[in-house]
């Protein structure tokens, strides 16, 4: 196998309506909701940087401009902090700065589905492999490596598309993209087919795709057909399924814990899990949890 093209690009779709978080998301993007003190989008950008991503494309929609502002220089704020010698605060802003020209935004004028959102990035993607990170999924790394870095390594190993997968309860298959599996070594699993949101009785397995992907550009011609799938939306899963056989396609059982911050319970769990990792908060949170669990 010749060396695969280096993975340098990531698409971050943030154009969804975030209906599960109304009214909070009426006037602010879901991806700006903080877990502890960082917005969801920051976790996705950090994970992508760790995986070697250098070029970012946000797929935005109306009312999402604060996401662009977040990565801009906050001139007045920074100047005031400097004047007041608030070095810690200036340091806290550092992760939100991004090299000039390395982030672009494309508007998805209508939220017609994840597949449509990715199709909107076609000029950015060109003929290159690309990562997709759905910022409402955050993955707490178990070992040294973040989830996307693990996918990037698997892409270099296989030379094809790789999606992060996890087992879900059978009764929940109708919420996710589900794999029809082939050879499985316990870490990498060959993908023979993909189905979006199958009923539990029709699901070929209970291995579901989470919001991390590395795809080869072969998926783009299928996306450009803009065929509607489950829920009347243009589904990324359907286009990916058509590339099976044309490019190697694998699922990766990543190491780490995924929190689905697109739903309220997952979001609350993430707050606790990430706060417990923070030396300045862990003791206080543990004390609070003990007090609270005594009460229930
Ligand atoms: P979700 O299924 O979580 O949809 O999309 P949503 O609109 O964000 O949230 P709910 O279900 O209404 O509460 C998964 C990801 O795909 C993006 C979303 O922004 C999210 O990151 N997305 C979805 C788009 O960018 N465009 C779309 O048309 C649909």
Coordinates of C-alpha atoms and ligand atoms in Angstrom, one line a residue:
X1 CA 0.0 0.0 0.0
X2 CA 1.4 3.4 -0.9
X3 CA 1.5 6.0 1.8
X4 CA -2.0 7.6 2.2
X5 CA -2.3 11.4 1.6
X6 CA -1.7 13.3 4.9
X7 CA -4.8 14.2 6.9
X8 CA -4.7 18.0 7.5
X9 CA -8.4 19.1 7.0
X10 CA -11.4 18.9 9.4
X11 CA -15.0 19.9 8.8
X12 CA -17.0 20.8 11.9
X13 CA -20.8 21.0 11.2
X14 CA -22.5 23.4 13.6
X15 CA -25.6 24.4 11.6
X16 CA -28.1 22.2 13.4
X17 CA -31.0 23.8 15.2
X18 CA -30.2 22.3 18.7
X19 CA -33.9 21.8 19.4
X20 CA -33.1 19.5 22.4
X21 CA -31.6 22.4 24.2
X22 CA -34.3 25.0 23.7
X23 CA -34.7 27.6 25.1
X24 CA -30.9 27.9 25.7
X25 CA -30.3 27.5 22.0
X26 CA -32.8 30.1 20.9
X27 CA -30.2 32.9 20.9
X28 CA -26.9 31.0 21.1
X29 CA -25.4 28.0 19.2
X30 CA -25.5 24.7 21.0
X31 CA -21.7 24.4 20.3
X32 CA -21.1 27.5 22.5
X33 CA -22.5 25.8 25.6
X34 CA -19.7 25.3 28.1
X35 CA -18.5 22.1 29.7
X36 CA -16.9 23.5 32.8
X37 CA -15.4 26.7 31.3
X38 CA -14.8 25.8 27.7
X39 CA -17.4 25.8 24.9
X40 CA -18.0 22.5 23.2
X41 CA -16.4 23.8 20.0
X42 CA -13.1 24.3 21.8
X43 CA -12.9 20.6 22.8
X44 CA -13.4 19.6 19.1
X45 CA -10.7 22.0 17.9
X46 CA -8.3 20.8 20.6
X47 CA -8.8 17.2 19.7
X48 CA -8.4 18.0 16.0
X49 CA -5.1 19.9 16.6
X50 CA -3.7 17.0 18.5
X51 CA -4.5 14.8 15.5
X52 CA -2.4 17.0 13.2
X53 CA -5.3 19.0 11.7
X54 CA -4.2 22.4 10.3
X55 CA -7.2 23.6 8.3
X56 CA -10.7 23.9 9.8
X57 CA -14.0 24.5 8.1
X58 CA -17.1 25.3 10.2
X59 CA -20.4 24.7 8.6
X60 CA -22.5 27.4 10.2
X61 CA -26.1 28.7 9.9
X62 CA -28.0 31.8 10.8
X63 CA -27.5 32.8 14.5
X64 CA -24.2 31.0 14.7
X65 CA -21.9 34.0 14.3
X66 CA -20.7 33.9 17.9
X67 CA -18.8 30.8 16.9
X68 CA -16.7 32.8 14.4
X69 CA -16.3 35.6 16.9
X70 CA -15.0 33.1 19.4
X71 CA -11.9 32.4 17.2
X72 CA -11.3 36.1 16.5
X73 CA -9.1 38.4 18.5
X74 CA -11.1 40.0 21.3
X75 CA -9.1 43.3 21.1
X76 CA -10.8 45.3 23.8
X77 CA -11.0 42.5 26.3
X78 CA -7.4 41.5 25.7
X79 CA -6.2 45.1 26.0
X80 CA -8.1 45.6 29.3
X81 CA -6.7 42.3 30.7
X82 CA -3.2 43.4 29.7
X83 CA -3.6 46.8 31.3
X84 CA -4.8 45.1 34.5
X85 CA -2.0 42.6 34.4
X86 CA -4.5 39.6 34.4
X87 CA -2.0 37.1 33.0
X88 CA -4.1 34.1 34.0
X89 CA -7.1 35.4 32.1
X90 CA -5.0 36.1 29.0
X91 CA -3.6 32.5 29.2
X92 CA -7.1 31.1 29.4
X93 CA -7.9 32.8 26.1
X94 CA -4.9 31.2 24.3
X95 CA -6.7 28.0 23.1
X96 CA -9.3 30.1 21.3
X97 CA -6.7 31.8 19.1
X98 CA -6.2 30.3 15.7
X99 CA -3.7 30.9 13.0
X100 CA -4.9 33.5 10.5
X101 CA -6.4 31.9 7.5
X102 CA -6.6 28.4 9.0
X103 CA -10.3 28.6 9.8
X104 CA -13.0 29.2 7.3
X105 CA -16.8 29.2 7.6
X106 CA -19.4 28.1 5.1
X107 CA -23.1 28.7 5.6
X108 CA -25.5 25.9 5.2
X109 CA -28.6 28.0 4.4
X110 CA -31.0 25.3 5.5
X111 CA -30.4 22.5 7.9
X112 CA -31.2 19.7 5.4
X113 CA -29.1 17.1 7.2
X114 CA -25.5 16.2 8.1
X115 CA -24.8 14.9 4.6
X116 CA -25.9 18.2 3.1
X117 CA -23.8 20.1 5.7
X118 CA -20.7 18.1 4.6
X119 CA -21.5 18.6 0.9
X120 CA -21.5 22.4 1.7
X121 CA -17.7 22.0 2.4
X122 CA -16.9 20.5 -1.0
X123 CA -14.7 23.3 -2.2
X124 CA -12.7 23.1 1.1
X125 CA -12.4 19.3 0.9
X126 CA -11.3 19.2 -2.8
X127 CA -9.5 15.9 -3.4
X128 CA -8.1 15.4 0.1
X129 CA -8.9 13.1 3.0
X130 CA -10.8 15.0 5.8
X131 CA -11.9 14.5 9.3
X132 CA -15.4 15.3 10.6
X133 CA -16.0 16.2 14.2
X134 CA -19.5 16.8 15.5
X135 CA -18.8 19.1 18.4
X136 CA -21.8 18.0 20.5
X137 CA -20.0 14.7 21.0
X138 CA -17.0 15.1 23.3
X139 CA -14.6 12.2 24.0
X140 CA -12.5 12.1 27.2
X141 CA -9.3 10.4 26.3
X142 CA -8.5 7.3 28.3
X143 CA -4.8 7.0 27.3
X144 CA -2.6 9.7 26.0
X145 CA -4.3 9.8 22.6
X146 CA -7.5 11.7 21.7
X147 CA -10.2 10.0 19.7
X148 CA -9.4 11.7 16.4
X149 CA -5.7 11.0 16.8
X150 CA -6.6 7.3 17.1
X151 CA -8.7 7.5 13.9
X152 CA -5.9 9.4 12.1
X153 CA -3.5 6.6 13.0
X154 CA -6.0 4.0 11.8
X155 CA -6.4 5.9 8.5
X156 CA -2.6 5.8 8.0
X157 CA -2.6 2.1 8.8
X158 CA -5.5 1.2 6.5
X159 CA -5.4 3.9 3.8
X160 CA -9.2 4.3 3.8
X161 CA -12.1 5.7 5.7
X162 CA -12.4 5.1 9.4
X163 CA -15.2 6.0 11.8
X164 CA -15.3 5.9 15.6
X165 CA -17.7 3.3 16.9
X166 CA -19.2 2.2 20.2
X167 CA -21.7 -0.4 21.3
X168 CA -25.1 0.9 22.1
X169 CA -28.1 -0.8 23.7
X170 CA -30.1 -2.7 21.0
X171 CA -33.2 -0.7 21.7
X172 CA -31.4 2.5 20.8
X173 CA -30.2 1.6 17.3
X174 CA -32.9 3.8 15.8
X175 CA -31.0 6.9 17.0
X176 CA -27.7 6.2 15.3
X177 CA -25.8 5.1 12.2
X178 CA -25.2 1.3 12.6
X179 CA -22.5 -0.9 11.1
X180 CA -22.9 -4.2 9.3
X181 CA -19.7 -5.8 10.4
X182 CA -17.1 -8.0 8.7
X183 CA -13.7 -9.1 10.1
X184 CA -13.2 -7.8 13.6
X185 CA -10.0 -7.9 15.6
X186 CA -11.6 -6.3 18.7
X187 CA -10.1 -2.8 17.8
X188 CA -10.6 -2.4 14.0
X189 CA -13.7 -3.8 12.5
X190 CA -14.3 -4.1 8.8
X191 CA -17.5 -2.2 7.6
X192 CA -19.6 -4.3 5.2
X193 CA -22.6 -2.0 5.3
X194 CA -24.0 1.0 7.1
X195 CA -27.6 1.8 8.0
X196 CA -28.9 5.1 9.4
X197 CA -31.3 4.8 12.4
X198 CA -32.5 1.2 11.8
X199 CA -35.3 -0.3 14.0
X200 CA -33.8 -2.6 16.6
X201 CA -35.2 -5.6 14.9
X202 CA -33.6 -4.6 11.5
X203 CA -30.3 -3.4 12.9
X204 CA -27.3 -5.5 11.5
X205 CA -25.4 -5.0 14.8
X206 CA -25.4 -2.7 17.8
X207 CA -22.1 -1.0 16.8
X208 CA -22.9 2.7 16.3
X209 CA -20.9 5.6 14.7
X210 CA -20.2 8.5 17.1
X211 CA -19.4 12.0 15.9
X212 CA -15.8 11.4 14.7
X213 CA -14.9 10.4 11.2
X214 CA -11.9 10.3 8.8
X215 CA -13.2 10.0 5.2
X216 CA -11.6 9.8 1.8
X217 CA -12.9 12.2 -0.8
X218 CA -14.6 9.3 -2.7
X219 CA -17.7 10.1 -0.6
X220 CA -18.2 13.5 -2.2
X221 CA -19.8 12.4 -5.6
X222 CA -22.4 10.4 -3.7
X223 CA -23.1 13.3 -1.3
X224 CA -23.6 15.6 -4.3
X225 CA -26.6 13.6 -5.4
X226 CA -28.3 15.0 -2.3
X227 CA -30.6 12.0 -1.9
X228 CA -32.9 12.1 1.1
X229 CA -32.7 9.3 3.6
X230 CA -34.0 8.6 7.1
X231 CA -36.1 11.4 8.5
X232 CA -36.2 13.1 5.1
X233 CA -32.6 14.4 5.6
X234 CA -29.6 14.1 3.4
X235 CA -27.7 11.4 5.4
X236 CA -23.9 11.2 5.5
X237 CA -24.3 7.5 6.4
X238 CA -26.0 6.7 3.1
X239 CA -23.2 8.3 1.0
X240 CA -20.5 6.6 3.1
X241 CA -22.2 3.3 2.6
X242 CA -21.9 3.7 -1.2
X243 CA -18.1 4.0 -0.9
X244 CA -17.7 0.5 0.7
X245 CA -15.9 -1.7 -1.7
X246 CA -14.4 1.3 -3.5
X247 CA -12.1 2.3 -0.5
X248 CA -11.1 0.3 2.6
X249 CA -13.7 1.1 5.3
X250 CA -13.3 0.4 9.0
X251 CA -14.9 1.2 12.4
X252 CA -12.5 1.8 15.2
X253 CA -13.3 1.0 18.8
X254 CA -11.6 4.0 20.3
X255 CA -10.2 4.3 23.8
X256 CA -12.0 6.9 25.8
X257 CA -15.4 7.9 27.1
X258 CA -17.9 9.7 24.8
X259 CA -20.4 12.1 26.2
X260 CA -23.3 12.9 23.9
X261 CA -23.7 16.6 24.8
X262 CA -26.5 17.0 22.3
X263 CA -28.8 15.5 24.9
X264 CA -29.3 16.9 28.4
X265 CA -28.3 13.9 30.4
X266 CA -25.1 13.4 28.4
X267 CA -24.3 17.1 28.8
X268 CA -24.7 16.9 32.6
X269 CA -22.5 13.8 32.8
X270 CA -19.8 15.6 30.8
X271 CA -19.9 18.5 33.3
X272 CA -19.2 16.1 36.2
X273 CA -16.6 14.0 34.4
X274 CA -14.6 16.9 33.1
X275 CA -14.8 18.8 36.4
X276 CA -13.4 15.7 38.2
X277 CA -10.3 15.9 35.9
X278 CA -9.6 19.5 37.0
X279 CA -7.3 19.8 40.0
X280 CA -8.9 23.1 41.0
X281 CA -12.4 21.6 41.0
X282 CA -12.1 17.9 41.7
X283 CA -12.2 18.0 45.5
X284 CA -15.2 20.4 45.6
X285 CA -17.1 18.4 43.1
X286 CA -16.5 15.1 45.0
X287 CA -17.6 16.7 48.2
X288 CA -20.8 18.0 46.5
X289 CA -21.5 14.6 44.9
X290 CA -21.2 12.8 48.3
X291 CA -23.5 15.2 50.0
X292 CA -26.0 15.0 47.1
X293 CA -26.0 11.2 46.8
X294 CA -26.6 10.9 50.6
X295 CA -29.8 12.9 49.9
X296 CA -31.2 10.7 47.2
Ligands
LIG1 P1 -28.0 16.7 15.6 O1 -28.7 15.5 15.1 O2 -27.5 16.7 16.9 O3 -29.0 18.0 15.3 O4 -26.9 17.0 14.5 P2 -29.1 19.4 16.0 O5 -30.0 20.2 15.2 O6 -27.7 19.9 16.3 O7 -29.8 19.1 17.4 P3 -31.3 18.7 17.8 O8 -31.4 17.3 17.5 O9 -32.2 19.6 17.1 O10 -31.3 18.9 19.3 C1 -25.6 16.4 14.6 C2 -24.6 17.4 14.1 O11 -24.8 17.8 12.8 C3 -24.9 19.2 12.6 C4 -25.3 19.7 14.0 O12 -24.9 21.0 14.2 C5 -24.6 18.7 14.9 O13 -23.2 19.1 15.1 N1 -25.9 19.4 11.6 C6 -27.1 18.7 11.5 C7 -25.7 20.4 10.6 O14 -24.7 21.1 10.6 N2 -26.6 20.6 9.6 C8 -27.8 19.9 9.6 O15 -28.6 20.1 8.6 C9 -28.0 18.9 10.5

